[in-house]
Amino acid sequence: MDDGYRNTNQVSDDYRYQDGNYDAHNDGYYRGRDEPVQEEDAQSDVTEGHDEDDEVYEGEYQGIPHPDDIKEKQKKRAPAVDDEYRDRADLMAERMEDEEQLAHQYENIIEECGHGRFQWTLFFVLGLALMADGVEVFVVGFVLPSAEKDMCLSSSNKGMLGLIVYLGMMVGAVLLGGLADKLGRKQCLIISLAINAAFAFLSSFVQGYGFFLFCRLISGLGIGGTLPIVFAYFSEFLSREKRGEHLSWLCMFWMIGGIYASAMAWSIIPHYGWGFSMGTKYHFHSWRVFVLVCALPCIASLVALKFMPESPRFLLEIGKHDEAWMILKQVHDTNMRAKGEPERVFTVSYIKTPKQVDEFIEIQSSTGTWYQRWLVRITTTLKQVWDNVLYCLTAQYRMNTLMLAVVWFTMALSYYGLIVWFPDMIRYLQDEAYESRVKIFDEEEVSHFTFNFTLENQIHRNGEYRNDKFIGMKFKEVRFEDSLFEDCYFEDVRSSETFFENCTVISTVFYNTDLYEHKFINCRLINSTFMKEKEGCHIDFEEDNDFLIYLVSFLGSLSVLPGNIISALLMDKIGRIKMIGGSMLISAVCCFFLFFGNSESAMIGWQCLFCGASIAAWNALDVITVELYPTDKRATAFGILNGLCKFGAILGNSIFSSFVGITKVVPILLASSALVGGGLLALRLPETREQVLM
């Protein structure tokens, strides 16, 4: 076989890409099966029917020629300068040439492996991971109405809890996405899912706000790494013709995650009996059961991922030729058996591996202490991740990275801002309708009467209440103004949003009530007694319509189904750029219809229309981000852009929610202008549907 390999300076002449197939005379490189063999000596030992010394059968594995062995044989024929004496620029130039050759060869190998059972199995495994990401976005919003009572959360506490998940996802996307380019797709995805599952599980049991906030932060950090890793991982098992379509189908699992979270919240949280208590301090209510159930997709994906192989494209990038070959053969054989063609032989004997130029210092076990060795390893890995981040801003990729960053950010600012603004506006419209039905009582006089029923949405002015009893009742949105209470008795009374303003309270007893002193504003309390006040939180909470919250989220998630189907079917036909630009511009037009959203049903309808129109842009953004960057930078670049996306989500949530009840003009104009600007800029990005993965 030695004669079958050429000198290094002849590779560019012998390794020719012709009409989609490689012609690799005598060098052992990949050869398309349709091309005739030019020389007898060039036939691969892997599939050769007869050897000079041994008799072997077709398809039997005889050992894979390793790139290092080949280079040693080449050096014997024409000694070259050692790498340590060569300029780094020369090494990088050689590596880039190798990567270009590998990209075309790998595309042909994936086409030979076919698209079948293996890809569909991986599709569902990675889909569960993406589903877990979708669930994570909705969990906090669904549990807040119940958790705020258990943890006595103020408005600022609730706002921080809603934003902390996005903060964790932002950090996780950058950190774990960068590590995936150094440690491997599978390994980092397992780490990401394990962190999310562990801290999501733990958060369902903790009682304090601070610890719960910390658990959701780390849980978000874990799940933040899934998105960049999942798309980089799956794309490296897809051929050019299948990539856009099947990555778009994969995006549907994010929608399924939203539907799953809405359905589970609807079926679990309202059942307050689904829990237990330990004494008076520890309570495990139904919303905590919901948090546990939401971790199931993450756990299922984590278990299934153990049976999936590492990305062979990543292994080739770091020089692990034999492992990559075995995985590609596994993909080929799995698909061929599923197609009923088990006799089909994997004809690849050798795959090009790029020049390895990374400098990684391996410390001997006898050097220093264990934590010093780990510190050096961690520091070196993080430095390599940082170098990858900086590489995305080099001259070759700077313009694409900056344009993608603007498109990701504008999309996230408008989308995440509006999906928070929609429920808040619906709640505001409900509050307006509720306040319009308020009952006002002026100068009423009530004496020797027992109130044992609920008073709701009422205003009592200049009233007089003498010798009245308020027993086992509830005040809901009730206000007493300039009224007199004399010789009255309040027992076992609950209240929400109830206040006494400028009232006079004489010789009145309050026993086992939550009418705390802060609810008496500018009142005179004369000879009145508060006995055995109700324990617990002293904050009044809004009575949220939980059903409406779940319904709005469910319909918003379901409305993206048509957009997902259309984008998947057209992604490879009209291209990524037109898909992004068209979807963002249509979404901007949908924003203007929000001026006519003056009712709950209208707002829900416009929300569904907006979500359905914008999903195609999200799908195309995922695809083009994967395709614009080389393998050793792919997850890093995706992580940076997705982290910026989460930063846009934080800003969008904060800005848009602050205008609820004030004006609709600012949120609508901000969202539409951001979408128009991002959509027009996206049209300047390069089209990638015809290129192979570098």
XYZ file of C-alpha atoms in Angstrom:
694
model
C 0.000 0.000 0.000
C 3.022 2.362 0.435
C 3.155 2.991 -3.286
C -0.444 4.117 -3.173
C 0.413 7.316 -1.288
C 1.891 10.422 -2.858
C 4.138 13.089 -1.512
C 2.461 15.931 0.413
C 3.145 18.458 -2.305
C 1.170 16.316 -4.768
C -2.032 16.141 -2.695
C -3.624 19.195 -4.238
C -3.106 17.701 -7.725
C -4.285 14.184 -6.931
C -7.176 15.156 -4.623
C -9.612 16.534 -7.151
C -13.305 17.288 -6.707
C -15.096 16.477 -9.951
C -18.859 16.847 -10.395
C -19.622 16.156 -6.753
C -17.278 13.134 -6.473
C -13.691 12.815 -5.361
C -11.072 11.250 -7.565
C -8.260 10.079 -5.287
C -5.810 8.105 -7.409
C -3.424 5.939 -5.452
C -3.603 7.938 -2.202
C -6.204 6.008 -0.265
C -8.619 8.983 -0.078
C -12.350 8.563 -0.411
C -13.397 7.352 -3.855
C -16.948 7.615 -5.188
C -18.324 4.202 -6.017
C -19.305 5.212 -9.512
C -15.733 6.059 -10.545
C -13.530 3.394 -12.073
C -10.397 2.341 -10.229
C -7.394 3.575 -12.167
C -4.668 1.482 -10.592
C -4.789 -1.937 -9.056
C -2.516 -0.958 -6.155
C -4.876 1.789 -5.084
C -7.652 -0.618 -4.094
C -8.486 -0.368 -0.372
C -7.552 -3.267 1.878
C -10.848 -2.794 3.679
C -12.922 -4.056 0.758
C -10.291 -5.951 -1.222
C -11.355 -9.528 -1.797
C -7.874 -11.082 -1.649
C -4.596 -10.148 0.013
C -1.111 -11.455 -0.708
C -0.812 -13.022 2.745
C -4.340 -13.525 4.018
C -7.727 -14.205 2.552
C -10.297 -11.677 3.726
C -13.938 -11.149 2.968
C -15.461 -8.112 1.413
C -16.380 -5.500 3.995
C -14.255 -7.023 6.758
C -12.524 -4.392 8.924
C -8.753 -4.750 8.521
C -7.615 -1.625 10.369
C -7.865 1.961 9.212
C -4.783 3.732 7.872
C -4.251 6.576 10.349
C -3.311 10.005 9.019
C -0.197 10.063 11.205
C 0.974 6.745 9.718
C 0.435 8.076 6.231
C 2.387 11.224 6.943
C 5.275 9.163 8.339
C 5.416 7.158 5.119
C 5.346 10.366 3.130
C 8.208 11.773 5.155
C 10.325 8.716 4.400
C 9.999 9.423 0.695
C 10.478 13.210 0.965
C 11.627 14.457 4.359
C 9.884 17.662 5.349
C 10.555 20.330 7.949
C 9.220 19.447 11.429
C 6.078 21.335 12.507
C 7.852 22.915 15.467
C 10.154 24.779 13.065
C 7.370 25.904 10.760
C 5.603 29.241 10.958
C 2.144 29.089 12.591
C 0.642 30.880 9.597
C 1.882 28.064 7.344
C 0.364 25.471 9.663
C -2.966 27.306 9.696
C -2.929 27.615 5.913
C -2.325 23.862 5.634
C -5.098 23.196 8.134
C -7.560 25.369 6.203
C -6.699 23.505 3.009
C -7.230 20.209 4.807
C -10.584 21.418 6.186
C -11.804 22.375 2.734
C -10.886 18.949 1.386
C -12.516 17.265 4.389
C -15.714 19.298 3.968
C -16.342 18.027 0.437
C -15.256 14.494 1.259
C -17.445 14.389 4.370
C -20.450 15.548 2.346
C -19.985 12.607 -0.028
C -19.582 10.185 2.886
C -22.823 11.392 4.528
C -24.608 10.966 1.195
C -23.290 7.410 0.984
C -24.481 6.721 4.547
C -27.945 7.867 3.525
C -30.721 9.424 5.569
C -32.706 6.899 7.550
C -33.214 5.196 10.871
C -30.093 6.579 12.538
C -30.906 10.232 11.781
C -34.533 9.809 12.838
C -33.471 8.217 16.135
C -31.068 11.068 16.804
C -33.807 13.489 15.722
C -36.123 12.386 18.534
C -33.347 12.215 21.144
C -32.191 15.763 20.377
C -35.809 16.854 20.003
C -36.419 15.985 23.656
C -33.473 18.199 24.607
C -34.913 21.064 22.542
C -38.307 20.393 24.104
C -36.719 20.826 27.548
C -35.466 24.252 26.411
C -39.000 25.234 25.385
C -40.430 24.034 28.703
C -37.881 26.045 30.693
C -39.097 29.326 29.181
C -42.657 28.742 30.439
C -42.097 27.124 33.848
C -41.569 30.252 35.942
C -44.463 32.130 34.346
C -46.846 29.286 35.147
C -45.768 28.756 38.760
C -45.566 32.433 39.785
C -49.277 32.869 40.705
C -48.963 29.972 43.166
C -45.309 30.349 44.179
C -45.746 34.017 45.100
C -48.139 33.019 47.879
C -45.887 30.261 49.216
C -42.770 32.438 49.165
C -44.438 35.811 49.801
C -42.944 37.416 46.698
C -43.138 41.128 46.039
C -43.455 42.518 42.515
C -39.699 43.074 42.289
C -39.050 39.498 43.464
C -41.375 38.153 40.785
C -39.702 40.262 38.117
C -36.265 39.018 39.115
C -37.450 35.409 39.086
C -38.789 35.853 35.569
C -35.528 37.357 34.280
C -33.075 35.106 36.125
C -33.835 32.147 33.847
C -32.899 34.182 30.754
C -29.739 35.373 32.486
C -28.719 31.765 33.173
C -29.535 30.748 29.601
C -27.453 33.635 28.252
C -24.360 32.569 30.208
C -24.944 28.863 29.512
C -25.246 29.376 25.754
C -21.862 31.117 25.507
C -19.992 28.885 27.970
C -21.350 25.450 27.045
C -21.514 26.278 23.334
C -17.816 27.166 23.431
C -16.932 24.017 25.369
C -18.791 21.874 22.816
C -16.204 22.841 20.206
C -13.408 21.616 22.485
C -14.834 18.711 24.490
C -17.369 17.333 22.035
C -21.064 17.726 21.206
C -22.325 14.690 23.088
C -20.271 15.211 26.234
C -21.239 18.870 26.610
C -24.893 18.183 25.847
C -24.919 15.543 28.594
C -23.355 18.062 31.008
C -25.899 20.700 29.987
C -28.912 18.418 30.453
C -27.568 16.984 33.723
C -27.166 20.481 35.219
C -30.674 21.441 34.157
C -32.286 18.240 35.436
C -30.473 18.305 38.788
C -31.263 21.920 39.667
C -34.807 21.839 38.253
C -35.459 18.823 40.477
C -33.880 20.557 43.465
C -35.841 23.784 42.910
C -39.134 21.946 43.388
C -38.223 21.110 46.999
C -36.566 24.293 48.289
C -38.731 26.618 50.385
C -36.805 29.902 50.472
C -36.900 32.484 47.697
C -33.126 32.965 47.542
C -32.326 29.270 47.109
C -35.168 28.838 44.599
C -33.801 31.783 42.606
C -30.320 30.249 42.633
C -31.622 26.852 41.472
C -33.543 28.375 38.572
C -30.441 30.400 37.593
C -28.234 27.286 37.404
C -31.036 25.307 35.762
C -31.265 28.023 33.095
C -27.487 27.962 32.679
C -27.653 24.239 31.946
C -30.516 24.386 29.494
C -28.983 27.431 27.781
C -26.273 25.220 26.318
C -28.687 22.825 24.644
C -29.749 25.018 21.720
C -26.295 25.697 20.189
C -25.126 22.129 20.838
C -28.260 20.408 19.502
C -28.203 22.222 16.154
C -24.445 21.818 15.688
C -24.688 18.129 16.649
C -27.611 17.218 14.377
C -26.389 19.223 11.375
C -23.198 17.145 11.254
C -25.188 13.992 10.492
C -27.160 15.600 7.636
C -26.323 15.958 3.966
C -26.587 19.281 2.177
C -29.932 18.383 0.556
C -31.530 17.397 3.872
C -30.017 19.930 6.268
C -32.357 22.905 5.992
C -35.538 20.844 6.015
C -34.674 18.539 8.898
C -33.196 21.238 11.111
C -36.503 23.074 10.637
C -38.459 19.960 11.606
C -36.286 19.749 14.710
C -37.432 23.266 15.697
C -40.953 21.901 16.154
C -39.900 20.361 19.449
C -39.590 23.846 20.948
C -43.268 24.314 20.113
C -44.069 20.887 21.595
C -42.262 21.967 24.771
C -44.549 24.998 25.120
C -47.653 22.874 24.529
C -46.428 20.267 27.040
C -45.779 22.923 29.718
C -49.210 24.534 29.170
C -51.043 21.206 29.304
C -49.210 20.043 32.437
C -49.796 23.373 34.194
C -53.489 23.244 33.348
C -53.870 19.679 34.614
C -51.648 19.860 37.742
C -51.411 23.327 39.324
C -55.157 23.899 40.006
C -55.263 20.615 42.006
C -54.121 22.036 45.323
C -54.488 18.657 47.017
C -51.624 17.214 44.951
C -49.006 17.774 47.612
C -48.134 17.326 51.267
C -47.004 19.256 54.328
C -44.452 18.489 57.012
C -45.329 20.493 60.086
C -46.122 24.174 59.641
C -42.960 25.177 57.790
C -42.549 22.765 54.889
C -45.232 22.687 52.179
C -45.043 20.798 48.883
C -47.940 22.137 46.847
C -49.171 21.197 43.370
C -47.030 23.792 41.585
C -43.944 21.963 42.853
C -45.279 18.742 41.316
C -45.558 20.665 38.048
C -41.890 21.736 38.281
C -40.904 18.066 38.703
C -42.986 16.965 35.717
C -41.390 19.679 33.570
C -37.970 18.072 34.141
C -39.076 14.785 32.513
C -38.199 15.694 28.861
C -34.712 16.712 29.998
C -34.215 13.451 31.921
C -35.541 11.362 29.013
C -33.162 13.044 26.563
C -30.271 12.622 28.994
C -30.860 8.865 29.252
C -31.352 8.364 25.502
C -28.255 10.404 24.678
C -26.060 7.831 26.403
C -26.783 5.458 23.493
C -25.920 7.996 20.779
C -22.381 8.426 19.344
C -20.264 11.557 19.245
C -20.343 13.665 16.085
C -17.858 12.087 13.623
C -17.288 15.505 12.062
C -16.070 16.795 15.414
C -13.849 13.731 15.913
C -12.235 14.237 12.517
C -11.634 17.874 13.386
C -9.556 16.881 16.422
C -7.723 14.101 14.561
C -9.591 11.028 15.900
C -9.803 9.301 12.552
C -10.523 5.732 13.689
C -13.378 6.668 16.021
C -14.988 8.829 13.352
C -14.702 6.038 10.765
C -16.362 3.521 13.068
C -19.275 5.905 13.815
C -19.824 6.664 10.134
C -19.806 2.941 9.407
C -22.391 2.504 12.178
C -24.584 5.189 10.593
C -24.232 3.552 7.178
C -24.970 0.025 8.393
C -27.944 1.139 10.525
C -29.560 2.934 7.598
C -28.836 0.156 5.104
C -30.332 -2.518 7.379
C -33.437 -0.374 7.832
C -33.747 -0.070 4.049
C -33.442 -3.835 3.616
C -29.981 -3.646 2.053
C -27.667 -5.123 4.728
C -25.250 -6.365 2.066
C -24.295 -2.798 1.079
C -20.660 -2.225 2.053
C -19.251 1.001 3.513
C -16.628 1.780 0.874
C -14.686 4.504 2.722
C -11.210 3.466 3.840
C -9.620 6.767 4.789
C -10.938 10.214 5.642
C -8.944 13.395 5.516
C -8.083 14.865 8.930
C -7.042 18.526 9.299
C -3.629 19.538 10.536
C -3.613 19.672 14.352
C -2.154 22.978 15.533
C -3.712 23.466 18.970
C -1.261 23.569 21.831
C -2.626 21.685 24.841
C -0.303 20.977 27.751
C -0.938 17.620 29.392
C 0.355 17.480 32.949
C 1.759 14.237 34.293
C 0.024 12.714 37.309
C 3.184 13.204 39.368
C 3.248 16.956 38.729
C 1.725 19.130 41.447
C -1.455 18.400 43.361
C -4.680 17.177 41.780
C -6.378 20.559 41.935
C -3.350 22.250 40.342
C -3.509 19.815 37.431
C -7.238 20.412 37.046
C -6.730 24.159 37.292
C -4.256 24.069 34.393
C -6.605 21.922 32.303
C -9.588 24.173 32.984
C -7.583 27.339 32.352
C -6.204 25.975 29.076
C -9.662 24.887 27.881
C -11.239 28.248 28.746
C -8.418 30.023 26.920
C -9.131 27.924 23.834
C -12.839 28.792 24.140
C -11.966 32.487 24.390
C -9.723 32.182 21.320
C -12.673 30.694 19.451
C -14.854 33.621 20.518
C -12.273 36.070 19.211
C -11.907 34.045 15.990
C -15.573 34.739 15.194
C -14.645 38.432 15.063
C -11.643 38.052 12.764
C -11.720 39.621 9.306
C -13.019 36.451 7.664
C -16.155 36.218 9.838
C -16.509 39.684 11.380
C -19.114 41.068 9.013
C -21.270 37.936 9.068
C -21.052 37.751 12.864
C -22.033 41.396 13.337
C -24.963 41.181 10.909
C -26.190 37.949 12.481
C -25.845 39.521 15.927
C -28.091 42.415 14.920
C -30.673 40.077 13.366
C -30.705 37.753 16.407
C -30.976 40.711 18.797
C -33.774 42.546 16.955
C -35.719 39.318 16.578
C -35.390 38.486 20.279
C -36.170 42.030 21.443
C -39.453 42.137 19.533
C -40.507 38.496 19.942
C -39.801 37.985 23.651
C -40.963 41.498 24.456
C -44.307 40.918 22.760
C -44.967 37.436 24.153
C -44.700 38.969 27.638
C -46.634 42.079 26.620
C -49.579 40.071 25.230
C -50.556 38.367 28.544
C -49.955 41.597 30.462
C -52.226 43.501 28.073
C -54.901 40.828 28.345
C -54.693 41.063 32.142
C -54.897 44.861 31.904
C -58.005 44.647 29.725
C -59.537 42.258 32.261
C -58.753 44.675 35.094
C -60.322 47.544 33.169
C -63.488 45.524 32.566
C -63.531 44.494 36.236
C -63.172 48.063 37.465
C -65.954 49.207 35.162
C -68.340 46.914 37.074
C -67.513 48.388 40.505
C -70.482 49.052 42.832
C -70.495 52.280 44.829
C -72.467 52.699 48.083
C -72.842 56.217 49.522
C -73.911 57.113 53.074
C -75.288 53.690 53.957
C -76.147 52.985 57.588
C -76.025 49.378 58.804
C -76.504 48.239 62.411
C -76.877 44.888 64.205
C -76.206 42.990 60.978
C -74.011 39.931 60.435
C -71.916 39.843 57.278
C -71.010 36.209 56.503
C -70.676 36.428 52.720
C -68.124 37.828 50.270
C -68.027 41.506 49.434
C -66.342 42.064 46.065
C -65.481 45.013 43.841
C -67.211 47.633 45.963
C -66.584 51.153 47.246
C -68.358 52.307 50.442
C -68.273 56.051 51.145
C -69.448 57.951 54.215
C -71.074 54.871 55.692
C -71.864 54.102 59.347
C -71.625 50.568 60.775
C -72.695 50.038 64.377
C -72.796 46.759 66.323
C -72.189 44.772 63.131
C -70.427 41.433 62.903
C -68.151 40.369 60.055
C -67.634 36.609 60.529
C -66.085 33.969 58.223
C -66.187 36.247 55.207
C -63.905 37.688 52.551
C -63.309 41.188 51.275
C -62.108 41.240 47.672
C -61.261 44.578 46.040
C -63.282 46.524 48.645
C -62.552 50.056 49.796
C -64.127 51.921 52.711
C -63.744 55.713 52.555
C -64.631 58.226 55.306
C -66.697 55.621 57.148
C -67.415 54.905 60.817
C -67.127 51.489 62.529
C -68.368 51.437 66.134
C -68.673 48.402 68.435
C -68.126 46.031 65.523
C -66.607 42.556 65.604
C -64.406 41.036 62.857
C -63.589 37.319 63.111
C -61.921 34.927 60.645
C -61.903 37.517 57.879
C -59.747 37.293 54.772
C -59.090 40.141 52.404
C -57.312 41.029 49.188
C -56.783 44.530 47.837
C -58.998 45.876 50.637
C -58.305 49.204 52.381
C -59.871 51.553 54.917
C -59.170 55.213 54.087
C -59.887 58.139 56.430
C -62.120 55.947 58.580
C -62.879 56.088 62.302
C -62.824 52.743 64.159
C -64.161 52.826 67.737
C -64.290 49.936 70.271
C -63.932 47.312 67.563
C -62.325 43.879 67.901
C -60.353 42.163 65.102
C -59.836 38.456 65.855
C -58.001 36.035 63.511
C -58.076 38.347 60.497
C -55.576 39.546 57.924
C -56.710 43.146 58.258
C -53.279 44.335 59.246
C -52.581 47.879 60.327
C -51.070 48.874 56.970
C -54.538 48.468 55.442
C -55.844 51.317 57.578
C -54.726 54.476 55.769
C -55.069 57.750 57.688
C -57.572 56.117 60.021
C -58.304 56.828 63.702
C -58.297 53.656 65.807
C -59.919 54.383 69.180
C -60.013 51.673 71.861
C -59.816 48.947 69.172
C -58.058 45.593 69.569
C -56.236 43.297 67.103
C -56.081 39.728 68.462
C -54.419 36.650 66.940
C -53.708 38.010 63.479
C -53.507 35.486 60.682
C -50.003 34.205 60.106
C -48.299 34.191 56.756
C -47.527 36.698 54.039
C -48.815 40.254 54.468
C -48.783 40.981 50.724
C -51.988 41.160 48.722
C -51.813 39.128 45.543
C -53.773 39.639 42.375
C -56.365 37.017 41.631
C -55.024 35.733 38.315
C -57.158 33.825 35.881
C -54.899 30.772 35.702
C -56.967 29.152 32.981
C -56.538 32.163 30.709
C -52.768 32.219 31.293
C -52.474 28.563 30.278
C -54.817 29.010 27.323
C -52.913 32.007 25.944
C -49.594 30.148 26.177
C -51.090 26.992 24.687
C -52.595 28.811 21.701
C -49.426 30.860 21.197
C -47.342 27.674 21.051
C -49.810 25.855 18.825
C -50.064 28.770 16.391
C -46.467 28.259 15.212
C -47.308 24.821 13.773
C -48.289 26.099 10.271
C -45.200 28.318 10.167
C -42.988 25.397 11.175
C -44.401 23.179 8.435
C -44.124 25.869 5.754
C -40.570 26.798 6.717
C -39.463 23.149 6.742
C -40.910 22.483 3.284
C -39.574 25.702 1.721
C -36.253 26.142 3.544
C -34.213 24.366 0.856
C -36.315 25.735 -1.996
C -36.378 29.505 -1.442
C -33.277 29.720 0.755
C -32.445 30.873 4.259
C -32.058 34.597 3.512
C -35.442 35.082 1.869
C -37.031 33.065 4.670
C -35.558 35.303 7.384
C -36.229 38.595 5.602
C -39.741 37.655 4.492
C -40.783 36.292 7.871
C -39.479 39.311 9.806
C -41.132 41.803 7.462
C -44.470 39.955 7.620
C -44.189 39.872 11.413
C -43.599 43.640 11.413
C -46.828 44.127 9.444
C -48.657 41.937 11.979
C -47.482 44.275 14.753
C -49.497 47.175 13.325
C -52.718 45.186 13.671
C -52.164 45.295 17.432
C -53.533 48.844 17.395
C -56.931 47.221 16.857
C -56.522 44.812 19.781
C -59.062 46.303 22.186
C -60.439 43.058 23.581
C -59.098 39.823 25.043
C -60.081 37.717 22.038
C -58.516 40.212 19.611
C -55.226 40.236 21.528
C -55.121 36.421 21.586
C -55.802 36.334 17.848
C -53.065 38.852 17.009
C -50.644 36.994 19.273
C -51.258 33.762 17.369
C -50.816 35.542 14.036
C -47.549 37.160 15.145
C -46.090 33.915 16.549
C -47.069 31.978 13.434
C -45.455 34.551 11.125
C -42.214 34.916 13.086
C -41.367 31.228 13.596
C -40.015 30.857 10.041
C -37.391 33.517 10.761
C -36.312 31.692 13.927
C -35.935 28.416 12.042
C -33.947 29.983 9.215
C -31.710 31.808 11.712
C -30.880 28.498 13.383
C -30.015 26.914 10.045
C -27.885 29.732 8.630
C -25.969 30.153 11.896
C -24.978 26.484 11.765
C -23.883 26.717 8.133
C -21.876 29.954 8.212
C -19.174 28.770 10.610
C -16.615 25.943 10.451
C -16.926 22.841 12.609
C -14.416 23.898 15.264
C -16.199 27.255 15.723
C -19.816 26.287 15.006
C -21.180 25.759 18.527
C -19.166 28.707 19.856
C -20.630 31.121 17.293
C -24.135 29.739 17.833
C -23.673 30.115 21.591
C -22.528 33.742 21.302
C -25.480 34.678 19.091
C -27.974 32.761 21.215
C -26.574 34.414 24.342
C -27.118 37.798 22.688
C -30.635 36.623 21.868
C -31.322 35.991 25.576
C -29.948 39.448 26.409
C -32.444 40.859 23.915
C -35.164 38.838 25.642
C -34.261 40.377 29.015
C -34.395 43.897 27.555
C -37.628 43.166 25.693
C -39.347 41.830 28.811
C -38.275 44.837 30.872
C -39.086 47.526 28.291
C -42.390 46.234 26.935
C -43.928 45.366 30.318
C -43.253 48.895 31.600
C -45.665 50.366 29.024
C -48.649 48.156 29.903
C -51.587 50.385 30.787
C -49.727 53.509 29.642
C -49.596 53.291 25.843
C -49.589 50.739 23.065
C -47.766 52.989 20.617
C -44.232 52.565 21.995
C -44.197 48.714 22.173
C -45.791 48.354 18.730
C -43.480 50.857 17.013
C -40.406 49.472 18.780
C -41.204 45.883 17.801
C -42.110 46.668 14.188
C -39.103 48.931 13.583
C -36.741 46.338 15.083
C -38.221 43.637 12.841
C -38.023 45.787 9.710
C -34.410 46.770 10.405
C -33.358 43.214 11.195
C -35.216 41.798 8.203
C -33.631 44.199 5.731
C -30.180 43.587 7.169
C -30.713 39.818 6.934
C -31.061 40.137 3.158
C -27.381 41.110 3.015
C -26.239 37.827 4.577
C -24.703 35.189 2.271
C -26.954 32.335 1.153
C -25.774 28.962 2.463
C -28.191 26.359 1.110
C -25.775 25.186 -1.611
C -22.613 25.006 0.483
C -21.178 22.070 2.397
C -20.456 22.238 6.131
C -16.908 23.478 6.611
